Coordinates of C-alpha atoms and ligand atoms in Angstrom, one line a residue:
Chain A
X30 CA -0.3 -0.1 0.1
X31 CA 1.4 2.7 -1.4
X32 CA 0.4 6.7 0.4
X33 CA 0.3 10.1 -1.1
X34 CA -0.6 13.3 0.0
X35 CA -0.5 17.2 1.0
X36 CA 1.6 18.1 4.2
X37 CA -0.5 19.6 7.2
X38 CA 2.8 20.7 9.8
X39 CA 2.4 21.1 13.5
X40 CA 5.1 21.0 16.7
X41 CA 5.5 19.2 19.4
X42 CA 3.3 17.6 22.3
X43 CA -0.2 17.5 19.8
X44 CA -2.5 16.4 22.7
X45 CA -5.5 14.3 22.1
X46 CA -7.8 17.4 23.7
X47 CA -6.8 19.5 21.1
X48 CA -7.2 16.7 18.3
X49 CA -10.8 16.1 19.8
X50 CA -12.2 18.9 22.6
X51 CA -13.4 17.0 25.0
X52 CA -17.0 19.5 24.3
X53 CA -17.3 17.0 22.0
X54 CA -16.1 13.6 22.7
X55 CA -19.4 12.8 22.8
X56 CA -19.4 12.0 19.4
X57 CA -18.8 9.0 17.2
X58 CA -19.8 9.0 14.4
X59 CA -17.5 9.8 11.4
X60 CA -19.7 12.1 9.6
X61 CA -19.6 14.0 13.2
X62 CA -16.1 13.7 13.6
X63 CA -14.5 14.9 11.1
X64 CA -16.2 18.7 11.5
X65 CA -13.9 18.9 14.9
X66 CA -10.9 17.6 13.8
X67 CA -8.1 19.5 15.5
X68 CA -10.6 22.6 16.3
X69 CA -8.9 23.9 18.8
X70 CA -5.2 23.8 17.2
X71 CA -5.9 24.5 13.4
X72 CA -9.4 26.4 13.0
X73 CA -9.0 25.5 9.1
X74 CA -7.9 22.2 9.2
X75 CA -10.9 20.0 8.9
X76 CA -12.5 23.0 5.8
X77 CA -9.3 22.1 3.9
X78 CA -7.8 18.3 4.9
X79 CA -8.2 16.8 1.7
X80 CA -8.5 12.7 1.1
X81 CA -5.1 11.0 1.1
X82 CA -3.2 14.5 3.1
X83 CA -0.4 13.8 5.6
X84 CA -0.4 15.1 9.2
X85 CA 3.3 16.3 10.1
X86 CA 4.1 16.5 14.1
X87 CA 6.5 16.1 16.2
X88 CA 7.5 14.5 19.6
X89 CA 5.2 12.9 21.9
X90 CA 2.1 12.9 18.8
X91 CA -1.6 12.3 20.5
X92 CA -0.6 12.8 24.1
X93 CA -3.0 12.6 27.1
X94 CA -6.7 11.2 26.9
X95 CA -7.4 8.2 25.2
X96 CA -9.7 9.0 23.4
X97 CA -10.9 6.8 20.0
X98 CA -12.1 9.4 18.7
X99 CA -8.7 11.5 17.8
X100 CA -7.7 9.3 15.9
X101 CA -10.8 8.2 14.5
X102 CA -11.6 12.0 13.6
X103 CA -8.3 11.8 12.0
X104 CA -9.2 9.2 10.0
X105 CA -12.5 9.9 8.9
X106 CA -11.0 13.8 7.5
X107 CA -9.6 10.9 5.0
X108 CA -5.7 11.6 6.5
X109 CA -4.2 8.7 4.8
X110 CA -1.2 9.2 7.9
X111 CA 0.8 10.2 10.3
X112 CA 4.6 11.0 10.9
X113 CA 5.6 11.9 14.4
X114 CA 9.7 12.6 15.9
X115 CA 7.7 10.2 18.4
X116 CA 4.0 9.0 19.4
X117 CA 2.3 9.0 22.9
X118 CA 2.3 5.1 23.5
X119 CA -2.2 5.3 23.5
X120 CA -2.7 7.1 20.6
X121 CA 0.0 4.1 19.1
X122 CA -2.3 2.0 20.1
X123 CA -5.4 3.3 18.5
X124 CA -4.2 4.0 15.5
X125 CA -3.2 0.4 14.5
X126 CA -6.3 -0.9 15.7
X127 CA -8.0 1.3 13.7
X128 CA -5.7 0.5 10.9
X129 CA -4.5 4.1 10.6
X130 CA -0.8 4.5 9.4
X131 CA 1.6 6.3 11.5
X132 CA 5.2 6.4 10.8
X133 CA 8.1 7.2 13.5
X134 CA 11.1 9.7 11.7
X135 CA 12.6 12.9 13.5
X136 CA 14.7 13.0 10.1
X137 CA 11.3 13.0 7.9
X138 CA 10.1 15.4 9.9
X139 CA 12.7 17.7 10.4
X140 CA 13.1 17.8 6.4
X141 CA 9.2 18.3 6.2
X142 CA 7.9 21.6 5.8
X143 CA 3.8 22.6 6.0
X144 CA 2.1 21.8 2.1
X145 CA 5.2 19.5 0.8
X146 CA 3.9 16.7 -1.2
X147 CA 4.6 13.6 0.8
X148 CA 5.0 9.5 -0.6
X149 CA 5.8 6.6 1.8
X150 CA 6.5 3.0 0.5
X151 CA 5.6 0.6 3.2
X152 CA 7.8 -2.4 1.7
X153 CA 10.5 0.1 1.5
X154 CA 10.5 1.6 4.7
X155 CA 10.7 4.6 2.7
X156 CA 9.0 8.7 3.4
X157 CA 10.3 10.9 0.4
X158 CA 9.9 14.4 0.3
X159 CA 8.6 15.3 -3.7
X160 CA 8.6 18.9 -3.0
X161 CA 12.1 18.8 -1.7
X162 CA 13.4 15.3 -2.9
X163 CA 14.6 14.3 -0.1
X164 CA 14.8 10.6 1.0
X165 CA 14.2 9.8 4.9
X166 CA 14.0 5.9 6.8
X167 CA 11.0 5.7 8.9
X168 CA 11.5 3.2 12.2
X169 CA 10.0 -0.3 11.5
X170 CA 7.1 -2.0 13.1
X171 CA 7.3 -4.9 15.1
X172 CA 6.6 -7.9 13.1
X173 CA 3.2 -8.3 15.5
X174 CA 2.1 -4.8 14.6
X175 CA 2.4 -5.1 10.8
X176 CA 0.5 -7.7 10.8
X177 CA -2.8 -6.0 12.4
X178 CA -2.1 -2.9 10.0
X179 CA -2.2 -4.9 7.2
X180 CA -5.4 -6.5 8.0
X181 CA -6.7 -2.9 8.5
X182 CA -7.2 -3.1 11.9
X183 CA -6.9 -5.8 15.5
X184 CA -10.9 -7.2 14.4
X185 CA -9.4 -10.3 12.0
X186 CA -6.7 -10.9 15.0
X187 CA -9.3 -10.7 17.5
X188 CA -12.1 -12.7 15.7
X189 CA -9.7 -15.3 14.5
X190 CA -8.6 -15.8 18.3
X191 CA -11.9 -15.8 19.5
X192 CA -12.4 -18.5 16.7
X193 CA -9.6 -20.3 18.7
X194 CA -10.3 -20.7 22.0
X195 CA -14.1 -22.1 21.4
X196 CA -13.0 -24.6 18.7
Chain B
X2 CA 17.0 -12.6 37.1
X3 CA 15.0 -10.6 39.5
X4 CA 11.6 -8.6 38.4
X5 CA 10.2 -5.5 39.1
X6 CA 6.1 -4.9 40.0
X7 CA 5.3 -4.5 36.4
X8 CA 7.0 -7.7 34.9
X9 CA 6.1 -10.0 38.6
X10 CA 2.6 -8.6 37.6
X11 CA 2.8 -9.6 33.9
X12 CA 4.2 -12.7 34.1
X13 CA 1.5 -14.1 36.5
X14 CA -1.0 -13.0 34.1
X15 CA 0.5 -14.5 30.9
X16 CA 1.9 -17.9 32.6
X17 CA 5.4 -17.4 32.2
X18 CA 8.0 -17.6 35.3
X19 CA 9.7 -15.0 33.6
X20 CA 9.1 -11.8 31.1
X21 CA 11.3 -9.0 30.0
X22 CA 11.3 -6.1 28.8
X23 CA 10.1 -5.9 24.8
X24 CA 8.6 -9.0 24.7
X25 CA 4.9 -8.9 23.5
X26 CA 2.8 -10.8 26.4
X27 CA -1.0 -11.8 26.2
X28 CA -1.7 -10.8 29.7
X29 CA -5.3 -11.9 31.9
X30 CA -7.6 -9.2 32.8
X31 CA -9.6 -9.2 36.1
X32 CA -11.0 -5.9 35.3
X33 CA -12.1 -4.3 31.9
X34 CA -13.3 -0.9 32.5
X35 CA -15.3 1.5 30.4
X36 CA -17.3 4.9 30.9
X37 CA -20.3 6.0 28.9
X38 CA -17.9 8.0 26.0
X39 CA -15.3 5.5 25.5
X40 CA -18.1 2.6 26.3
X41 CA -20.7 3.6 23.3
X42 CA -17.7 3.4 20.9
X43 CA -16.4 -0.2 22.3
X44 CA -20.4 -1.3 21.4
X45 CA -20.2 0.6 18.3
X46 CA -17.1 -1.5 17.2
X47 CA -18.4 -4.4 18.8
X48 CA -21.9 -4.2 16.6
X49 CA -19.5 -3.4 13.8
X50 CA -17.8 -6.2 14.3
X51 CA -20.9 -8.6 14.3
X52 CA -20.4 -10.0 17.7
X53 CA -21.9 -9.5 21.0
X54 CA -21.1 -11.7 23.9
X55 CA -19.4 -10.3 27.2
X56 CA -16.1 -13.2 28.2
X57 CA -17.4 -12.7 32.3
X58 CA -20.2 -10.3 32.9
X59 CA -18.4 -10.3 36.6
X60 CA -15.2 -8.1 35.2
X61 CA -16.4 -5.8 33.5
X62 CA -17.0 -2.3 35.1
X63 CA -19.2 0.3 32.7
X64 CA -19.4 3.7 34.6
X65 CA -21.3 6.8 33.0
X66 CA -19.6 9.8 34.6
X67 CA -17.8 12.0 31.9
X68 CA -21.2 14.1 31.1
X69 CA -23.6 12.6 34.0
X70 CA -26.0 13.7 35.6
X71 CA -26.8 14.0 32.0
X72 CA -25.8 17.7 30.6
X73 CA -27.4 17.5 27.3
X74 CA -29.9 15.0 24.9
X75 CA -26.7 13.4 23.0
X76 CA -25.6 12.8 26.5
X77 CA -28.6 11.4 27.8
X78 CA -28.9 9.2 24.7
X79 CA -24.9 7.7 25.1
X80 CA -25.6 6.8 29.1
X81 CA -29.0 5.4 27.5
X82 CA -27.5 2.8 25.5
X83 CA -24.7 2.2 28.1
X84 CA -27.0 1.6 30.7
X85 CA -29.2 -0.7 28.2
X86 CA -25.8 -2.7 27.2
X87 CA -25.1 -4.0 31.0
X88 CA -28.9 -4.7 31.9
X89 CA -28.4 -6.4 28.5
X90 CA -25.1 -8.5 29.5
X91 CA -25.5 -8.4 33.1
X92 CA -23.0 -6.0 33.5
X93 CA -22.2 -6.9 37.7
X94 CA -20.2 -3.4 38.3
X95 CA -22.2 -1.1 36.7
X96 CA -23.2 2.3 38.5
X97 CA -25.9 4.8 37.8
X98 CA -24.9 8.4 38.9
X99 CA -25.2 8.8 42.4
X100 CA -24.7 6.0 43.3
X101 CA -20.6 5.8 42.8
X102 CA -19.2 8.6 41.7
X103 CA -15.7 8.9 39.1
X104 CA -14.4 5.7 37.3
X105 CA -10.9 5.8 39.0
X106 CA -12.2 6.7 42.3
X107 CA -15.2 4.3 42.4
X108 CA -12.9 1.1 41.2
X109 CA -10.1 1.5 43.7
X110 CA -13.3 2.5 46.2
X111 CA -15.0 -0.4 45.6
X112 CA -11.3 -2.6 45.8
X113 CA -12.8 -4.2 42.4
X114 CA -8.9 -4.2 41.8
X115 CA -6.3 -5.6 44.2
X116 CA -3.0 -5.9 43.9
X117 CA -1.3 -7.5 41.9
X118 CA -4.1 -8.3 39.9
X119 CA -4.6 -6.7 36.0
X120 CA -7.0 -4.1 34.9
X121 CA -7.0 -2.3 31.6
X122 CA -9.9 1.2 30.8
X123 CA -10.6 2.7 28.1
X124 CA -9.9 6.3 30.3
X125 CA -6.2 7.3 29.9
X126 CA -6.3 7.7 34.0
X127 CA -6.9 4.0 34.7
X128 CA -2.9 3.8 35.6
X129 CA -4.7 5.4 39.2
X130 CA -5.0 1.9 40.8
X131 CA -1.6 1.4 40.1
X132 CA -1.4 3.2 44.0
X133 CA -2.5 -0.3 45.8
X134 CA -0.4 -2.2 43.6
X135 CA -1.8 -3.7 40.3
X136 CA -1.0 -3.1 36.9
X137 CA -3.4 -1.0 35.6
X138 CA -3.3 0.9 32.3
X139 CA -5.6 3.3 30.0
X140 CA -6.5 2.2 26.0
X141 CA -8.6 3.4 23.4
X142 CA -12.3 2.0 22.8
X143 CA -10.6 -1.3 20.2
X144 CA -9.0 -2.8 22.5
X145 CA -11.4 -2.5 25.3
X146 CA -13.7 -4.0 22.8
X147 CA -11.2 -7.1 21.6
X148 CA -10.6 -7.5 26.0
X149 CA -14.7 -7.3 26.2
X150 CA -15.0 -10.8 24.3
X151 CA -11.2 -12.4 25.3
X152 CA -10.6 -11.3 28.2
X153 CA -7.3 -10.4 27.8
X154 CA -5.1 -7.8 26.0
X155 CA -1.7 -7.8 24.2
X156 CA 0.9 -5.9 25.8
X157 CA 4.6 -5.2 25.0
X158 CA 6.4 -5.9 28.4
X159 CA 8.0 -2.2 29.6
X160 CA 11.2 -1.6 31.0
X161 CA 10.8 0.0 34.4
X162 CA 11.7 3.3 36.1
X163 CA 12.6 3.3 39.1
X164 CA 11.3 6.7 40.8
X165 CA 12.8 7.7 44.5
X166 CA 11.5 10.2 46.9
X167 CA 12.9 10.3 50.4
X168 CA 12.8 12.9 53.4
X169 CA 10.1 14.8 55.1
X170 CA 7.7 17.1 53.2
X171 CA 6.8 20.4 54.6
X172 CA 3.4 21.6 55.4
X173 CA 1.1 21.9 52.4
X174 CA 3.5 19.7 50.0
X175 CA 1.7 16.9 49.2
X176 CA 1.6 13.8 46.1
X177 CA 0.5 17.0 43.2
X178 CA 2.9 18.3 43.8
X179 CA 5.7 16.1 43.6
X180 CA 4.3 15.1 40.3
X181 CA 4.4 18.1 38.8
X182 CA 7.9 18.9 40.4
X183 CA 8.6 15.0 38.5
X184 CA 7.1 16.0 35.5
X185 CA 8.8 19.9 35.4
X186 CA 12.3 17.8 35.7
X187 CA 11.7 14.3 33.3
X188 CA 8.9 16.4 30.6
X189 CA 5.9 14.8 29.4
X190 CA 6.9 12.3 27.7
X191 CA 9.9 10.8 30.0
X192 CA 8.2 7.7 30.3
X193 CA 6.8 6.6 27.4
X194 CA 5.8 2.9 26.5
X195 CA 7.9 2.8 29.8
X196 CA 5.8 1.3 33.4
X197 CA 7.3 3.5 36.6
X198 CA 7.2 2.1 40.1
X199 CA 7.2 4.5 43.2
X200 CA 8.9 4.3 46.0
X201 CA 11.3 6.1 49.2
X202 CA 11.1 6.9 52.4
X203 CA 8.4 10.0 51.6
X204 CA 5.6 7.7 51.3
X205 CA 5.7 7.2 55.1
X206 CA 4.4 10.8 55.5
X207 CA 1.8 10.6 53.1
X208 CA -1.7 9.0 53.0
X209 CA -3.1 6.9 50.3
X210 CA -4.6 9.7 48.8
X211 CA -1.6 11.0 48.0
X212 CA 0.1 7.6 46.2
X213 CA -3.6 7.9 44.0
X214 CA -2.8 11.0 42.3
X215 CA 0.8 10.3 41.5
X216 CA -0.1 7.2 39.9
X217 CA -2.9 9.3 38.4
X218 CA -0.3 11.3 36.4
X219 CA 1.6 8.4 35.7
X220 CA 0.2 9.1 31.9
X221 CA 0.9 12.6 32.5
X222 CA 4.9 11.6 32.0
X223 CA 3.6 9.0 29.3
X224 CA 3.4 6.3 31.3
X225 CA 2.0 2.3 30.4
X226 CA 1.7 2.8 34.5
X227 CA 2.7 4.0 37.7
X228 CA 2.4 2.0 40.3
X229 CA 3.8 1.5 43.6
X230 CA 4.3 -1.8 46.0
X231 CA 2.0 -2.8 49.1
X232 CA 2.2 -1.5 52.7
X233 CA 0.2 -1.3 55.4
X234 CA -1.2 2.3 54.1
X235 CA -2.2 0.3 50.8
X236 CA -3.5 -2.2 53.5
X237 CA -5.6 0.1 55.7
X238 CA -6.9 1.3 53.0
X239 CA -8.1 -1.5 51.2
X240 CA -9.5 -3.1 54.5
X241 CA -12.7 -0.2 53.9
X242 CA -13.5 -1.7 50.9
X243 CA -16.3 -3.9 50.1
X244 CA -14.5 -6.6 48.6
X245 CA -12.5 -7.0 52.0
X246 CA -14.8 -7.9 54.0
X247 CA -16.1 -11.2 52.0
X248 CA -12.2 -12.4 50.5
X249 CA -9.4 -10.5 53.5
X250 CA -7.3 -13.0 51.6
X251 CA -7.5 -11.3 48.2
X252 CA -4.3 -8.4 49.7
X253 CA -1.3 -9.4 48.6
X254 CA 2.0 -7.7 49.4
X255 CA 3.2 -7.2 46.8
X256 CA 6.8 -5.8 45.8
X257 CA 9.9 -5.9 43.5
X258 CA 12.3 -8.8 43.9
X259 CA 15.7 -7.1 45.5
X260 CA 17.2 -7.9 42.7
X261 CA 15.0 -6.6 39.9
X262 CA 16.5 -4.7 36.6
X263 CA 15.4 -1.1 36.3
X264 CA 16.4 0.8 32.7
X265 CA 16.8 4.2 35.3
X266 CA 16.9 4.8 38.4
X267 CA 16.3 8.2 40.1
X268 CA 15.9 9.7 43.6
X269 CA 14.4 12.8 44.9
X270 CA 14.6 15.0 48.0
X271 CA 12.1 16.6 48.7
X272 CA 12.9 18.1 52.0
X273 CA 12.9 21.7 50.5
X274 CA 9.9 20.8 48.2
X275 CA 8.2 24.6 47.9
X276 CA 4.2 23.5 47.1
X277 CA 3.9 23.5 43.3
X278 CA 2.0 24.2 40.5
X279 CA 1.5 23.9 36.9
X280 CA 1.5 26.6 34.2
X281 CA -1.1 26.4 30.9
X282 CA -0.6 24.8 28.9
X283 CA 1.5 21.9 30.1
X284 CA 0.7 19.8 33.5
X285 CA 5.2 19.5 33.2
X286 CA 5.0 23.8 33.4
X287 CA 5.8 23.4 36.6
X288 CA 6.9 26.4 39.3
X289 CA 7.1 27.1 43.4
X290 CA 4.4 28.8 44.2
X291 CA 5.9 31.6 44.9
X292 CA 6.8 31.8 41.1
X293 CA 3.1 32.7 40.6
X294 CA 2.7 36.1 41.7
X295 CA -1.0 38.1 41.4
X296 CA -2.9 35.7 38.4
X297 CA -5.4 36.7 39.2
X298 CA -8.6 33.8 38.6
X299 CA -12.0 33.3 38.2
X300 CA -12.8 30.4 38.9
X301 CA -11.6 27.8 41.2
X302 CA -12.3 23.3 40.8
X303 CA -11.4 21.2 43.8
X304 CA -11.7 17.7 43.9
X305 CA -12.2 15.0 41.0
X306 CA -10.8 11.8 39.6
X307 CA -6.6 13.5 41.1
X308 CA -7.7 14.9 44.0
X309 CA -11.0 14.4 45.0
X310 CA -10.1 11.7 47.7
X311 CA -11.6 12.3 51.3
X312 CA -7.7 13.3 52.2
X313 CA -8.0 16.0 49.9
X314 CA -11.3 17.5 51.0
X315 CA -10.1 17.7 54.5
X316 CA -7.0 19.6 53.2
X317 CA -9.3 21.8 51.3
X318 CA -11.5 22.1 54.1
X319 CA -8.9 23.3 56.8
X320 CA -7.5 26.5 54.8
X321 CA -11.1 27.2 53.8
X322 CA -12.9 26.1 57.1
X323 CA -13.8 29.7 58.4
X324 CA -12.9 32.0 55.5
X325 CA -15.2 33.1 52.3
X326 CA -14.3 33.0 48.6
X327 CA -13.7 36.1 47.1
X328 CA -16.0 38.1 45.5
X329 CA -14.5 37.7 41.9
X330 CA -14.2 33.8 42.4
X331 CA -16.5 30.7 41.8
X332 CA -15.1 27.6 43.9
X333 CA -16.4 24.4 42.4
X334 CA -16.0 20.9 44.7
X335 CA -16.7 18.0 43.2
X336 CA -15.6 14.7 45.6
X337 CA -14.5 12.0 43.4
X338 CA -17.0 9.5 44.2
X339 CA -20.6 9.8 46.6
X340 CA -18.5 7.7 49.1
X341 CA -16.3 10.8 49.5
X342 CA -19.2 13.0 49.6
X343 CA -21.2 11.3 51.7
X344 CA -18.0 11.4 54.3
X345 CA -18.0 15.1 53.9
X346 CA -21.1 16.0 54.5
X347 CA -21.1 12.9 57.6
X348 CA -18.0 14.7 59.0
X349 CA -19.2 18.6 58.5
X350 CA -16.5 19.5 55.5
X351 CA -19.7 20.0 53.1
X352 CA -21.0 22.5 55.3
X353 CA -17.8 24.2 55.8
X354 CA -17.1 24.2 51.8
X355 CA -20.8 25.5 52.0
X356 CA -20.5 28.1 54.3
X357 CA -17.7 29.3 52.9
X358 CA -19.6 30.4 49.1
X359 CA -18.8 26.9 47.1
X360 CA -20.5 24.6 45.4
X361 CA -20.2 21.2 46.4
X362 CA -20.8 19.2 43.4
X363 CA -21.7 15.5 43.1
X364 CA -19.1 13.5 41.4
X365 CA -18.5 14.1 38.1
X366 CA -16.1 14.8 35.7
X367 CA -17.9 17.4 34.8
X368 CA -15.5 20.7 34.4
X369 CA -11.7 18.1 34.4
X370 CA -13.0 17.9 30.5
X371 CA -14.8 20.8 29.4
X372 CA -17.7 19.0 29.8
X373 CA -20.2 20.6 32.5
X374 CA -20.5 21.6 35.5
X375 CA -18.4 24.9 35.5
X376 CA -16.9 25.6 32.0
X377 CA -14.0 27.8 31.1
X378 CA -15.7 31.1 29.8
X379 CA -13.3 33.3 27.0
X380 CA -9.9 33.7 29.0
X381 CA -10.9 33.5 31.4
X382 CA -8.6 31.7 34.3
X383 CA -9.5 28.9 36.6
X384 CA -6.6 26.6 39.3
X385 CA -7.6 23.6 39.4
X386 CA -7.3 20.7 41.8
X387 CA -7.4 18.0 38.5
X388 CA -4.7 16.5 35.7
X389 CA -4.3 18.4 32.3
X390 CA -4.3 22.2 30.9
X391 CA -4.3 22.1 27.7
X392 CA -5.6 24.5 25.5
X393 CA -9.8 24.5 25.8
X394 CA -9.2 21.6 27.8
X395 CA -11.7 23.1 30.3
X396 CA -13.6 25.3 28.1
X397 CA -13.0 27.8 26.0
X398 CA -9.9 27.9 23.2
X399 CA -8.6 30.8 25.6
X400 CA -9.1 29.8 28.7
X401 CA -6.4 28.9 31.3
X402 CA -5.5 25.9 33.7
X403 CA -3.2 26.5 36.7
X404 CA -3.0 22.8 38.5
X405 CA -2.6 22.6 42.3
X406 CA -2.7 20.7 45.6
X407 CA -6.4 21.6 47.3
X408 CA -4.7 23.4 49.6
X409 CA -3.1 25.7 47.0
X410 CA -6.7 25.6 45.7
X411 CA -8.6 27.1 48.4
X412 CA -5.6 29.0 49.7
X413 CA -6.3 30.7 45.3
X414 CA -10.0 30.8 46.0
X415 CA -10.8 33.3 49.0
X416 CA -7.2 34.9 47.8
X417 CA -9.0 35.6 44.5
X418 CA -5.1 35.1 42.8
X419 CA -2.6 32.3 43.2
X420 CA -1.6 31.7 46.6
X421 CA -0.3 29.7 49.2
X422 CA -2.3 29.0 53.0
X423 CA 0.1 31.1 54.5
X424 CA -0.7 34.2 52.5
X425 CA -3.8 33.9 54.3
Ligands
SF4_528 S1 -11.9 13.5 35.6 FE1 -10.9 14.6 34.4 S2 -9.2 13.4 34.4 FE2 -10.2 12.0 36.1 S3 -11.3 10.4 34.9 FE3 -13.0 12.5 34.8 S4 -11.9 13.3 32.9 FE4 -10.7 12.3 32.6

């Protein structure tokens, strides 16, 4: 699966409260969530993001609340991937579970600016900044998580496990 | 090889005699918890997956606490969905508003997780129960859905960071100050993907509430969990739970092995530490309270899951007794649980709060998440005993929250600006 899109770049410590503020935490349907995505960080994001676009962040992306509606809101907007220097733990798990590709690459983050066009080659483990020609490596996922991601989320893993235990 | 507290619990719940950092294990769960907001998404996921069963209705806990008593029609619909699910699946630990409180307080108070046990919760502050010697961590709604079906969860065994606190604290210095100070030194991601183990002789001077506050805010340093070994102070707390009455043998005096291996071991001498205040917009933006000069405030929130324990209420009341809230300030007191609220009433604390001019609320997350019961307006400034002060967390995007312990919050409510009780 290859990913290609225009970059929305933010700084360090993008927390889940600014991605999807508490006041909207009683929403959980994609069509509602996408209207408020990034509301307290970038009020123009929701109206300008297009299918396939990529979010780039700094350190500790997704820190704070465990609300899965935060990565879901991002996914609902059509965002194809998040690249960050590092991710907070619960957010990382949530992204893997819902099948939203995320990539850890401090070099790529430093080599990408807001508005650049970027593509990601999952098989090669490479991020290319098409606007500048820069090529960066990302930290590969452990095999277990690669497996979950390649199946589009944790659903099949869990349902298989259930079958095994009830067989 | 010796194991840390977290490794011991992970080993015992994955059928291994030994686990090491980096390993991925399947961990059996003693309790799976969700609040109404994480639960409703979990149900949606289960419906999508086309499965409708629960591994064990006795090991599931559902607590509507974030937007309850329902703040609006949408919240009411969510609570209704959770209530119906709980009844249909005969969930044993389903607690209505007015009969329990905020999830993390309820779990601890009812003894739903005991030392050496495991829980996951659809809320990042599930780590609170680490104070009782349990492995407790927060996850998202999909993980809860999976756990409701299987009764276990995949976990990467984390390396452990040991944080040791020594020395006798000054008056008005509490767990909240230790954790804000720690975050100010180490940042908001020092423990990402890692376990924190708290230890040191300072905890002899503190109550269980201080430990619960510190475990609660372990996630503010990125921690997977934040755990304490069990001692007499833990046992005293556990003895008051309903579970102890039926199963006193469930208390296990879990301790780390002497030769456990830690990724890092940091030691803090807290004898000179001043009460700390975390300035906007991050819990690691900590400063001694004396640095907070002339910061005028509009609102004070005392309580919730971070500092809503009985000891916190008593501390706030000791400052507010015989005093009045500043005319420009609203003070809102929210006990962590109904049991704490009742004790406040029985022991006269409720009267002190109301005489001083506070709102004395039922137990709910309310303003902590900018939900209801005291949402901040544009540019308003709040001193709060809660755990996060991110942009817009407690209301308007332009509002500001300063995090502090209940004594500082109470003194600030009286002074109308951030203040130490000594200044009153
Ligand atoms: S009181 Fe605040 S931090 Fe605690 S569970 Fe509720 S929203 Fe979360």
